[in-house]
Tab-separated table of C-alpha atoms in Angstrom:
chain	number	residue	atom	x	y	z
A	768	UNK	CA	-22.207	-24.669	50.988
A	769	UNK	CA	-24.835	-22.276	52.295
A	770	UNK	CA	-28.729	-21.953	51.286
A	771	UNK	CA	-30.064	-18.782	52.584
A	772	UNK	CA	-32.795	-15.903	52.147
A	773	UNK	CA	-32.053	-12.894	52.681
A	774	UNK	CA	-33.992	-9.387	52.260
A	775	UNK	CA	-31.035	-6.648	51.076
A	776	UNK	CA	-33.619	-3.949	50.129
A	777	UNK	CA	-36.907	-4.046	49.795
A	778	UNK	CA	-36.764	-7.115	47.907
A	779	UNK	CA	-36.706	-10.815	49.265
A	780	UNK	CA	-33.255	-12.551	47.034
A	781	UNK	CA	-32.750	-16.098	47.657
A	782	UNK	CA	-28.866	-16.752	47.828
A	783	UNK	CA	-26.537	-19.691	47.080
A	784	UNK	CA	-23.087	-20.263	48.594
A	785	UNK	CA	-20.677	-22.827	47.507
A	786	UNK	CA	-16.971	-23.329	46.165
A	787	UNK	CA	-15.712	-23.951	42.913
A	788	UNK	CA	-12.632	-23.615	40.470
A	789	UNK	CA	-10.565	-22.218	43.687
A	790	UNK	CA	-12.853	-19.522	44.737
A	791	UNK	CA	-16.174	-18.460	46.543
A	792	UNK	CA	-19.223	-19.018	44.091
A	793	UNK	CA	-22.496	-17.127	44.674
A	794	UNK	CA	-25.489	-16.969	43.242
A	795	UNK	CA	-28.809	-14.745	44.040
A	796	UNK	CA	-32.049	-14.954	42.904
A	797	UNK	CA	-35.055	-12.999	42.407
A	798	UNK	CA	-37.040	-16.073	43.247
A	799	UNK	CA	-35.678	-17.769	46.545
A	800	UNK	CA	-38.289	-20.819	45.323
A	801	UNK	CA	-35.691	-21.612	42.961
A	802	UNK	CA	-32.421	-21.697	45.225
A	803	UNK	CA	-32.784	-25.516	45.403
A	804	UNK	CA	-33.619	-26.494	41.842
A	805	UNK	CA	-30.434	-24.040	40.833
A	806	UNK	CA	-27.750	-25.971	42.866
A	807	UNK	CA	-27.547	-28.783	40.544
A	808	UNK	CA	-26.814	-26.343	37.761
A	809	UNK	CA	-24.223	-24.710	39.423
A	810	UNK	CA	-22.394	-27.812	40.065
A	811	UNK	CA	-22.916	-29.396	36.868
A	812	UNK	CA	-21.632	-26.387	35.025
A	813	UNK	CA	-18.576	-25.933	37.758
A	814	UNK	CA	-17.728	-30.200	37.534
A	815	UNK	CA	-17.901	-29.421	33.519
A	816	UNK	CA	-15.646	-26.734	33.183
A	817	UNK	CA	-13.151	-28.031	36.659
A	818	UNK	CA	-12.709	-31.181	34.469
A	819	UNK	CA	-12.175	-29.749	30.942
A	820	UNK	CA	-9.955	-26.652	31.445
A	821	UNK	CA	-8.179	-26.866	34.751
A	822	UNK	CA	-4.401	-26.306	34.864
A	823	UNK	CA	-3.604	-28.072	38.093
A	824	UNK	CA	-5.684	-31.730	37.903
A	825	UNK	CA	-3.348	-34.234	35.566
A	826	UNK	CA	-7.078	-36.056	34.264
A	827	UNK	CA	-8.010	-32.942	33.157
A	828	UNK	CA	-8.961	-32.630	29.502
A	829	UNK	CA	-6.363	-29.835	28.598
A	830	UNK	CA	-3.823	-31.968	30.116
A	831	UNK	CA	-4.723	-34.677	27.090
A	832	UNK	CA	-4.002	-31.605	24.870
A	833	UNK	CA	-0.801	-30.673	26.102
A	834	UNK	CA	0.385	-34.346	25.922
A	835	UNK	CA	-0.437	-34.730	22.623
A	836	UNK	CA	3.002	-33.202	21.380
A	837	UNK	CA	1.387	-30.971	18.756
A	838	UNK	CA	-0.941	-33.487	16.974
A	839	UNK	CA	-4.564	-31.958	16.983
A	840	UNK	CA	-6.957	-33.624	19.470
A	841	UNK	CA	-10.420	-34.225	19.805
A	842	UNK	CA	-11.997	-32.533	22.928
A	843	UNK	CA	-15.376	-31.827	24.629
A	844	UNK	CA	-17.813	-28.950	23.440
A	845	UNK	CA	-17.200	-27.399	26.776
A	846	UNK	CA	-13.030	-27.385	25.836
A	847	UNK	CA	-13.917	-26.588	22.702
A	848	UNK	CA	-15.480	-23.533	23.657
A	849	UNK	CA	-13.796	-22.602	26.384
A	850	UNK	CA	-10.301	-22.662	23.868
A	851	UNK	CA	-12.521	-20.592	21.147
A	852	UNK	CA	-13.779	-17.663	23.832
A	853	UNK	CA	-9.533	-17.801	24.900
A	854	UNK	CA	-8.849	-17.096	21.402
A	855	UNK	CA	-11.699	-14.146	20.814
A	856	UNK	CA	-10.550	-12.628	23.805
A	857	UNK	CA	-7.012	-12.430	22.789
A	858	UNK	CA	-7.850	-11.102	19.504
A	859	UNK	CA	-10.442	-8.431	21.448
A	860	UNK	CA	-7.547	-7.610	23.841
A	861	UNK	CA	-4.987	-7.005	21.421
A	862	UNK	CA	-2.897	-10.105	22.418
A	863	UNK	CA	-2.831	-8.734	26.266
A	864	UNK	CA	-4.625	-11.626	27.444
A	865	UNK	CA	-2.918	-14.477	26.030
A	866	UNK	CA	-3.819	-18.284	27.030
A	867	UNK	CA	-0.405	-19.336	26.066
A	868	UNK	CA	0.715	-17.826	29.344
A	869	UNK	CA	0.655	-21.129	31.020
A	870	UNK	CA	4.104	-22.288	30.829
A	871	UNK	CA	5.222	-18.488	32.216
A	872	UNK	CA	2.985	-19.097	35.270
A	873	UNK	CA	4.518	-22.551	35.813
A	874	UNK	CA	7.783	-20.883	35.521
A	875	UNK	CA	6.811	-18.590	38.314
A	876	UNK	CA	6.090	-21.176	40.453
A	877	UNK	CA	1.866	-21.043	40.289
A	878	UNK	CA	1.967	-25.225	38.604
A	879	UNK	CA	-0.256	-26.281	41.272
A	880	UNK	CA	-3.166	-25.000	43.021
A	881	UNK	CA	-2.489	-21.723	44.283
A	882	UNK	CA	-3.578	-22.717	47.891
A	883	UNK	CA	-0.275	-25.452	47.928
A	884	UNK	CA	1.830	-22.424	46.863
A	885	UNK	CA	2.233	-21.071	50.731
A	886	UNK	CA	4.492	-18.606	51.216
A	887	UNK	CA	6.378	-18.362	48.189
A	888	UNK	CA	9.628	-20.440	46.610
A	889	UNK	CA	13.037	-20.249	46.404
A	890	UNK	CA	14.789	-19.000	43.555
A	891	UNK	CA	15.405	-16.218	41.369
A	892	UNK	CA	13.000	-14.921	38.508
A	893	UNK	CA	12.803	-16.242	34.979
A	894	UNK	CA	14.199	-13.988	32.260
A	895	UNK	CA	11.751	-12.267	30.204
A	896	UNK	CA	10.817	-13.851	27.412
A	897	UNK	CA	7.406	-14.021	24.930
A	898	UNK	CA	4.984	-16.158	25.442
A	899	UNK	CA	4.243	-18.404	22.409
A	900	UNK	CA	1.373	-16.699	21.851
A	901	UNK	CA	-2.341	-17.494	21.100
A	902	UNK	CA	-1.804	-17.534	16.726
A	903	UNK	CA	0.028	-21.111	17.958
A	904	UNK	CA	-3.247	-22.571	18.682
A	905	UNK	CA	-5.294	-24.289	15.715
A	906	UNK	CA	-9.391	-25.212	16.523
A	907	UNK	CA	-11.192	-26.547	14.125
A	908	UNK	CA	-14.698	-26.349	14.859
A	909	UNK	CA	-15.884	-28.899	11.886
A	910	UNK	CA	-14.130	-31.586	13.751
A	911	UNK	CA	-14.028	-30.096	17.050
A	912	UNK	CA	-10.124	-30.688	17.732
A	913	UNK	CA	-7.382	-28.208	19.549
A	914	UNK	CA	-4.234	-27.936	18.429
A	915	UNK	CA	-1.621	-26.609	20.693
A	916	UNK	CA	2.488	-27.154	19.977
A	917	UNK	CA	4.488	-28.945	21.683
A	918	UNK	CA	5.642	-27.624	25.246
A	919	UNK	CA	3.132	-24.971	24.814
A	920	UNK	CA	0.859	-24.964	28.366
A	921	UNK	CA	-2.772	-23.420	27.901
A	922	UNK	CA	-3.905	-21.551	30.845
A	923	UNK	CA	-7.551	-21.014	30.444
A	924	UNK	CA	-8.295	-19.065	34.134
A	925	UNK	CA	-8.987	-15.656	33.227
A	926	UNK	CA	-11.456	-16.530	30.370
A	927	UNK	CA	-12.669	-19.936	31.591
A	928	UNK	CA	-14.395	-18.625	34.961
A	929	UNK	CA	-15.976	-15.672	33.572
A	930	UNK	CA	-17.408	-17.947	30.605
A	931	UNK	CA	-18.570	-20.296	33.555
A	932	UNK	CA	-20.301	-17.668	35.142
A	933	UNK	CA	-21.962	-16.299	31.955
A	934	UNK	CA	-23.658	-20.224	31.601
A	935	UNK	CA	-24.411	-20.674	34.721
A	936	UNK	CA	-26.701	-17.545	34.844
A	937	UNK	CA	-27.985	-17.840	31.280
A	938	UNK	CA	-29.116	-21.251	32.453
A	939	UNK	CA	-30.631	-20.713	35.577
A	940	UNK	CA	-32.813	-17.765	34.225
A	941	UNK	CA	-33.961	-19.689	31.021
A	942	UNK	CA	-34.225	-22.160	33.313
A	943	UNK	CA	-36.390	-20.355	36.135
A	944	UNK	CA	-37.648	-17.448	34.650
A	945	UNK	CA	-35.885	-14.984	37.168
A	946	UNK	CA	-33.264	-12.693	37.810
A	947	UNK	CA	-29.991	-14.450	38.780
A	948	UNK	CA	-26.669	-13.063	39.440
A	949	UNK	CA	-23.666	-15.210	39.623
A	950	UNK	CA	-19.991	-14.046	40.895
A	951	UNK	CA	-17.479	-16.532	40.850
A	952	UNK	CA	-14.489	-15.213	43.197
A	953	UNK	CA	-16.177	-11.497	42.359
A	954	UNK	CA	-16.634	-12.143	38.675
A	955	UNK	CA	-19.878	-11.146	37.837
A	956	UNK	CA	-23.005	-12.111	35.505
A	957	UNK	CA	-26.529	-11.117	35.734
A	958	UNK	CA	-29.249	-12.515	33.791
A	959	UNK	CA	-32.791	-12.258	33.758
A	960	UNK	CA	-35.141	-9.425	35.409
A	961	UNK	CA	-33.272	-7.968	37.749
A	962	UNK	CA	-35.037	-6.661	40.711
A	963	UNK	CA	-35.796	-3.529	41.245
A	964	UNK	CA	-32.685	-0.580	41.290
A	965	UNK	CA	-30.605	-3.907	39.658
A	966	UNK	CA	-28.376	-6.321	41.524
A	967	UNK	CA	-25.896	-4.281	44.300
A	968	UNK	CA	-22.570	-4.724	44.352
A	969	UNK	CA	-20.158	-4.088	46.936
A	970	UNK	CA	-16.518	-3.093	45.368
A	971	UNK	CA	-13.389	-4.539	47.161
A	972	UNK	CA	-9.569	-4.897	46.798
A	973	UNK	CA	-10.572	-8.374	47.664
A	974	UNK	CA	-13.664	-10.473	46.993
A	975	UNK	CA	-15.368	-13.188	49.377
A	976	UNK	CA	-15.943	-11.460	52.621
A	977	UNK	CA	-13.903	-7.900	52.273
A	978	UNK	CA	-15.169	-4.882	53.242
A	979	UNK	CA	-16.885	-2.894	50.267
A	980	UNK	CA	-15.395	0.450	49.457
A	981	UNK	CA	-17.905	1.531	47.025
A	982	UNK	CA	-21.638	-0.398	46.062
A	983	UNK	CA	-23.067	-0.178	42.910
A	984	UNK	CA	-25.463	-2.088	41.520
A	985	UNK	CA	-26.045	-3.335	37.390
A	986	UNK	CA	-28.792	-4.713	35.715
A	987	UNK	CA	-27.557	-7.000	33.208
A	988	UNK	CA	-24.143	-8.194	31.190
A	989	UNK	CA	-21.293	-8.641	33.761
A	990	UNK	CA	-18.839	-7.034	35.864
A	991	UNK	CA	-15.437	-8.055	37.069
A	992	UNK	CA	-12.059	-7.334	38.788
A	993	UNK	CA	-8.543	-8.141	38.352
A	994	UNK	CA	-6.043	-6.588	40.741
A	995	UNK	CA	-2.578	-7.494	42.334
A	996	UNK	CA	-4.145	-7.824	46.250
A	997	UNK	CA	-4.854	-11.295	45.854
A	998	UNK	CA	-2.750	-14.648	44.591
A	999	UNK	CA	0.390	-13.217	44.779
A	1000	UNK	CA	3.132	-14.613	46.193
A	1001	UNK	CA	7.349	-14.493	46.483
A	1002	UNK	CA	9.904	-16.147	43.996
A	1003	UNK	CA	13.204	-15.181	45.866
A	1004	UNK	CA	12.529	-11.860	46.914
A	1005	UNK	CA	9.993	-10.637	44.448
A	1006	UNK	CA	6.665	-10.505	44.431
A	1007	UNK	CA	4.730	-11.736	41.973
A	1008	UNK	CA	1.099	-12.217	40.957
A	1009	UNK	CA	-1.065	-14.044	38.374
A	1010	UNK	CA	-1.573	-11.844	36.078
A	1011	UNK	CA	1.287	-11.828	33.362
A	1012	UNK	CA	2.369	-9.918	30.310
A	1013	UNK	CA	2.903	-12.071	27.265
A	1014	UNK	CA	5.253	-9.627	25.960
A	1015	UNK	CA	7.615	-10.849	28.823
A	1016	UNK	CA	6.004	-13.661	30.537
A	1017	UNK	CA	6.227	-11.824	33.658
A	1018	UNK	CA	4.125	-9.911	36.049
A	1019	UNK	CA	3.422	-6.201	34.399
A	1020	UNK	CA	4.704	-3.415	36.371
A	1021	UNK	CA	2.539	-2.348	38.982
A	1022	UNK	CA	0.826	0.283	37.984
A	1023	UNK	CA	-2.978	-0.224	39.827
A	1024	UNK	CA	-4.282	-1.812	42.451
A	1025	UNK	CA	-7.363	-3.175	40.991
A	1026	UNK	CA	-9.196	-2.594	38.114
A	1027	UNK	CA	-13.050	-2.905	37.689
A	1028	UNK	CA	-15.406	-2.734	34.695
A	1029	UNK	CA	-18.718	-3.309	33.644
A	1030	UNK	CA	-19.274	-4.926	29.944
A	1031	UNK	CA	-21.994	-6.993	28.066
A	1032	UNK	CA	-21.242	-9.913	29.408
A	1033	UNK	CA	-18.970	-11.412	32.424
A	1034	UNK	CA	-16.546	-12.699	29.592
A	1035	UNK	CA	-15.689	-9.571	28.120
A	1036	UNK	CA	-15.743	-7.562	31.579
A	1037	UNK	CA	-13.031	-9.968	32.862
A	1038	UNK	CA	-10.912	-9.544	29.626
A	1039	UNK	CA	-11.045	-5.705	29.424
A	1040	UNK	CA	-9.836	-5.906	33.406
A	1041	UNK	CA	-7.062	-8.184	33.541
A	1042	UNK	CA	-5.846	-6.099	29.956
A	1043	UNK	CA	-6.140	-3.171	31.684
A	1044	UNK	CA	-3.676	-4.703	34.450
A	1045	UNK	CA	-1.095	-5.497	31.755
A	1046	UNK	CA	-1.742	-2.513	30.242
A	1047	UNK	CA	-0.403	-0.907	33.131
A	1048	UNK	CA	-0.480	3.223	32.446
A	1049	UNK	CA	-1.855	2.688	29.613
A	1050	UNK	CA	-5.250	1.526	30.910
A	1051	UNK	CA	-7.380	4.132	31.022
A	1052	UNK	CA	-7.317	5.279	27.870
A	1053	UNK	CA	-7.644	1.858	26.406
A	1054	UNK	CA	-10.651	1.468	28.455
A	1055	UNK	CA	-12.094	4.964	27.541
A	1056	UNK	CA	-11.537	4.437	24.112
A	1057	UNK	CA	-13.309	1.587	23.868
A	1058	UNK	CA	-16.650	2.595	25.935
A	1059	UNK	CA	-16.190	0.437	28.721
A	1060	UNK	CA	-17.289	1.365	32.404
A	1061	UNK	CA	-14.413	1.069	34.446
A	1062	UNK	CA	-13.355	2.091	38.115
A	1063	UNK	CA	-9.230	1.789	38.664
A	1064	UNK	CA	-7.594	2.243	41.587
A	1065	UNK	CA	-3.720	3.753	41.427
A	1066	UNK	CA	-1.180	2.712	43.873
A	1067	UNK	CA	-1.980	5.205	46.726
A	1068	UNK	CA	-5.577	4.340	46.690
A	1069	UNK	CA	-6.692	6.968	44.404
A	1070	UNK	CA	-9.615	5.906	42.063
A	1071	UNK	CA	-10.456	7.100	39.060
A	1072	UNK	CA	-13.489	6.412	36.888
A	1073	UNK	CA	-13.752	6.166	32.979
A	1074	UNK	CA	-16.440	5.834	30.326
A	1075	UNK	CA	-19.506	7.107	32.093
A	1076	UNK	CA	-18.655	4.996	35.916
A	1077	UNK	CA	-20.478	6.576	38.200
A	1078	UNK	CA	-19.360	8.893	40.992
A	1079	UNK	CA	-19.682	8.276	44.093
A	1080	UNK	CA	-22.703	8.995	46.311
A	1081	UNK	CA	-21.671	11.912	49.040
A	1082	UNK	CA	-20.747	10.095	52.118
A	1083	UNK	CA	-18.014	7.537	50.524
A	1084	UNK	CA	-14.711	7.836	50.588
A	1085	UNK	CA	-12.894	8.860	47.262
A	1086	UNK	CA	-9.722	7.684	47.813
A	1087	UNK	CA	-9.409	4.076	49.165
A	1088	UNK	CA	-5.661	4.357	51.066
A	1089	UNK	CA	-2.812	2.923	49.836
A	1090	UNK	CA	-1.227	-0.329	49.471
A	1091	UNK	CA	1.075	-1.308	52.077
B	1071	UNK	CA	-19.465	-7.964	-66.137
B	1072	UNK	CA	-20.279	-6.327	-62.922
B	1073	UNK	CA	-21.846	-9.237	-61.526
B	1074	UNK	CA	-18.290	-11.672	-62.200
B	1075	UNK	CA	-16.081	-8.629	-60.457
B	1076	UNK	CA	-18.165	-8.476	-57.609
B	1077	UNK	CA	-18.450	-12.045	-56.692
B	1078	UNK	CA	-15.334	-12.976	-55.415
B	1079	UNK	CA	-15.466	-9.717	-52.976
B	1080	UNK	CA	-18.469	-10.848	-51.107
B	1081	UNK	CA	-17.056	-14.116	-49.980
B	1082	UNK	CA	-14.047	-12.779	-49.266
B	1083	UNK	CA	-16.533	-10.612	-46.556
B	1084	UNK	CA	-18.560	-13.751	-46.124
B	1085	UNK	CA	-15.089	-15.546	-45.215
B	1086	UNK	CA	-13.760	-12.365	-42.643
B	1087	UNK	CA	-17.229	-12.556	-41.235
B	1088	UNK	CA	-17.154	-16.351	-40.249
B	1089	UNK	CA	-13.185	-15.641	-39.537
B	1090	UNK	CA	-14.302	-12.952	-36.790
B	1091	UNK	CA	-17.599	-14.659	-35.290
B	1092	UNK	CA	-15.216	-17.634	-34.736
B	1093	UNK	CA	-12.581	-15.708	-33.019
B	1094	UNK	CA	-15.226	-13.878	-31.018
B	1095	UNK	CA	-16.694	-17.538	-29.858
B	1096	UNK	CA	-13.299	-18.465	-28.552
B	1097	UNK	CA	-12.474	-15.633	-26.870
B	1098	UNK	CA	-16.232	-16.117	-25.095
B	1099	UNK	CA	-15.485	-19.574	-24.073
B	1100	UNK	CA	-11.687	-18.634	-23.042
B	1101	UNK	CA	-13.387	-15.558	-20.712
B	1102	UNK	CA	-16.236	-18.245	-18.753
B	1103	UNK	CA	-13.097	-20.505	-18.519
B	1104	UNK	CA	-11.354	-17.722	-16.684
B	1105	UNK	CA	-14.258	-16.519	-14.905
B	1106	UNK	CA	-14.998	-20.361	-13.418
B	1107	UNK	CA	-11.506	-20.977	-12.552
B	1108	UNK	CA	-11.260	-17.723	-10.507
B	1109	UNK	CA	-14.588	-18.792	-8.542
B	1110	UNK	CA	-13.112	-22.262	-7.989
B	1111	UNK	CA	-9.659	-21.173	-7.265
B	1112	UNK	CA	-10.940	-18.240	-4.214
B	1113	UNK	CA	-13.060	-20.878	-3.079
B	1114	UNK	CA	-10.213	-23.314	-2.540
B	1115	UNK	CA	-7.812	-20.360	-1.488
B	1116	UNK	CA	-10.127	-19.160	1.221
B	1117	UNK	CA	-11.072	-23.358	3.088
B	1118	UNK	CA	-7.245	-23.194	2.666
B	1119	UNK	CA	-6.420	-19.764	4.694
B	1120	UNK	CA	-8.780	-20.801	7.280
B	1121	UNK	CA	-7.512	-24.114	7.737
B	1122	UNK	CA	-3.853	-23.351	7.916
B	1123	UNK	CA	-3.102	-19.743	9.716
B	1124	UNK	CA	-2.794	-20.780	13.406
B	1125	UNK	CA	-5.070	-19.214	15.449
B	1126	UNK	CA	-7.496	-19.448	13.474
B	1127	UNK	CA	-11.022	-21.282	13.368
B	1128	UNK	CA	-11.998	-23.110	10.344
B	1129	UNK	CA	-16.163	-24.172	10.185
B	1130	UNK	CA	-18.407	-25.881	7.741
B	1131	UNK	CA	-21.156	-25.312	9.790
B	1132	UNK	CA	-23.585	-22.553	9.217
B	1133	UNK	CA	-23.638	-19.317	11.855
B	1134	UNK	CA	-26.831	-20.791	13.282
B	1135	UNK	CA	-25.402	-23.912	14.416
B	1136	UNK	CA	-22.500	-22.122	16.267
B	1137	UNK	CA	-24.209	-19.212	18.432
B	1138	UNK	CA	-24.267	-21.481	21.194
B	1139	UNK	CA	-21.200	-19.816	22.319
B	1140	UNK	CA	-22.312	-18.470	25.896
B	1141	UNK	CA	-20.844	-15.300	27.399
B	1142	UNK	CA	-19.472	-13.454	24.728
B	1143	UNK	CA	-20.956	-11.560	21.562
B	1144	UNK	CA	-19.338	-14.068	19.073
B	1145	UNK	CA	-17.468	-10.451	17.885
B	1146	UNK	CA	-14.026	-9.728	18.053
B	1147	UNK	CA	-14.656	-6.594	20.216
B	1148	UNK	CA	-15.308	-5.883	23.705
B	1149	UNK	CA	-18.994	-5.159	24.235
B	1150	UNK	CA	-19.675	-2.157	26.418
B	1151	UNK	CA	-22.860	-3.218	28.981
B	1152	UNK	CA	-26.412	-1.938	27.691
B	1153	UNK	CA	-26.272	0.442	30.789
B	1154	UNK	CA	-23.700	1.290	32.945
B	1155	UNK	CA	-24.112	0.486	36.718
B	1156	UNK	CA	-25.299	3.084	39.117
B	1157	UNK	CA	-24.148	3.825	42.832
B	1158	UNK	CA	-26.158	2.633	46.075
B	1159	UNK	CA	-26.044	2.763	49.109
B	1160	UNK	CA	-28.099	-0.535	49.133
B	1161	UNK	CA	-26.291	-3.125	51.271
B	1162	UNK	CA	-24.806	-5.789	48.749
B	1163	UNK	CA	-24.979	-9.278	48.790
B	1164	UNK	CA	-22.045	-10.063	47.030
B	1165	UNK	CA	-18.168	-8.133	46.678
B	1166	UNK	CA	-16.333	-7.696	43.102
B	1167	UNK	CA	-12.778	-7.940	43.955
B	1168	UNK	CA	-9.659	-9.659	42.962
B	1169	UNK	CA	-9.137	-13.162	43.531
């Protein structure tokens, strides 16, 4: 982990580093004074969620759910929650971003934690075939239980992280009184009073230490981006990548590189992106339609910008160059 | 004369009369019975919808109770941000990419 001040602009941020739920976690302030009294939060809410939701540890909470064989179980407010914001992002998303997918990605060879993947594995791909989809889950919030079927797998990443970093930053700016911004592996939330000309943030095929093709900066709600240059990996000879189609269970066709855009909160942002992803062609009207920032980036490193995202300033680049 | 004829005519009125303000207090209790039974019966109808489409949440608890819900807008819509974000050249202390 890494405590730091730092002076970006005019204005003196105090900046958190640390890992959690597989990826770089960062966290600026407005008030450096409260770097220290924030890393307990961060960790607390990162433990919380790491030992409700995730996938990959077998004394994980979700894990109790998926043994269950179909009989409703009792779970944590944090699973709780973390199932109900899966569910109201499906419905948002039009069934795009599905948390049933989690028997598809095991089936594609992403069961464990993607670091222990390597290289790739051996085999051929699955046939396509439907998810079970999220109707199949049951909550009921009187007596807090989950209901998933039997040989159904819940895969909580895309919502769970994003709903992770909306908390933490709510927290730490009731908490403090300051501006905060929180990007967990480059998904975004800002709370608080941002300073001055908002939070900057560098765009990037990549996050955690790429170079930035484009900077913008946002003053509240959240920001995030799903894209195919990072966790992929081979089954056979294909490549594959996280991000999968519940139509098919299957990586959609590649259609863009990444996909960025700016909502009300870092929940929403990361649902409209990984959507657009599966959405494929179809994105950018989806996105427009709806009134949601959004900065996609085709193939051959062409970008194009929807629902009011800005242009760039003169001296950057347009066009980003294309995948190899 | 007159009076004898006209006698049995007014309780044969008197009788319709009664006849009628009976059949008008059945049909009154028969319509609140209705009425009653279709409140009960949407009641039940709607706890049993919400318990038993998958998917779906059920709650007994009132909407203040459940707005803890962090990071979303409790809607079933995506929320577009109160402003959108502006370009700078500012250097950044954090990247928004894939990962």
């Amino acid at each position: 982990m890494t405590l730091s001040v730092t002076a970006p602009s005019m204005d003196t941020l105090g900046i958190y580093r640390t890992r959690g739920l597989g990826c770089l976690a960062e966290i600026v302030l407005t008030d450096p004074d409260s770097v220290v009294g924030t890393v307990d939060i961060v960790h607390e809410e990162l433990d919380q969620i790491d030992r409700a939701a995730s996938r990959f540890r077998p004394d994980a909470e979700i894990a109790l759910v998926h043994r269950a064989e179909g009989r409703p179980i009792s779970v944590s407010p944090c699973l709780f929650e973390a199932v109900a914001v899966a569910l109201r992002v499906a419905v948002a998303t039009g069934g795009a971003v599905d948390p049933t997918v989690g028997g598809a990605l095991n089936r594609l060879g992403y069961d464990r934690d993607f670091a222990s993947i390597g290289a790739g594995i051996p085999g051929d791909l699955p046939k396509p075939a439907p998810v079970p989809g999220w109707r199949s889950i049951e909550l009921d919030r009187a007596s807090r239980t989950v209901r998933v079927p039997a040989g159904t797998v819940i895969d909580l990443g895309a919502s769970a992280k994003s709903l992770t970093a909306d908390r933490i930053a709510e927290r730490v700016a009731a908490t403090f009184g300051c501006g905060v911004l929180v990007s967990l592996g480059g998904d975004i939330s800002v709370a608080g009073v941002p300073p001055p000309g908002g939070f900057c943030t560098g765009l990037a095929d990549v996050s955690g230490g790429a170079e930035a093709s484009e900077t913008v900066a946002i003053t509240s709600g959240g920001l995030a981006t799903s894209g195919i240059m990072s966790r992929w990996w081979r089954v056979g000879h294909h490549v594959v990548h996280h991000v999968v189609d519940p139509s098919t269970g299957l990586p959609p066709a590649r259609a863009w590189r990444t996909i960025t855009v700016a909502a009300a909160s870092c929940v929403d942002a990361n649902a409209a992106s990984t959507a657009a992803m599966v959405k494929g062609p179809g994105a950018e009207e989806w996105l427009a339609a709806l009134h949601l920032p959004a900065r996609l980036v085709a193939l051959d490193g062409t970008v194009v910008r929807v629902a009011g995202w800005p242009a760039p300033v003169a001296s950057e680049p347009e066009a980003v160059g294309p995948v190899r | 004369m007159e009076r004898k004829s006209q006698r049995p005519a007014q309780d044969h009125t008197r009788l319709a009369r009664l006849r009628r303000d009976d059949a008008l207090s059945r049909i009154a209790t028969i319509n609140r019975s209705i009425g009653a039974a279709a409140l009960v019966m949407t009641g039940v109808l709607g706890l049993y919808l919400s318990k038993a489409l998958p998917g779906h949440q059920a709650s007994t608890q009132s909407q203040s109770t459940q707005s803890q819900s962090t990071g979303s807008s409790g809607s079933n819509q995506l929320t577009p941000p109160p402003s959108s974000p502006v370009q700078t050249q500012q250097p950044a202390p954090v990247v928004s990419g894939a990962s």
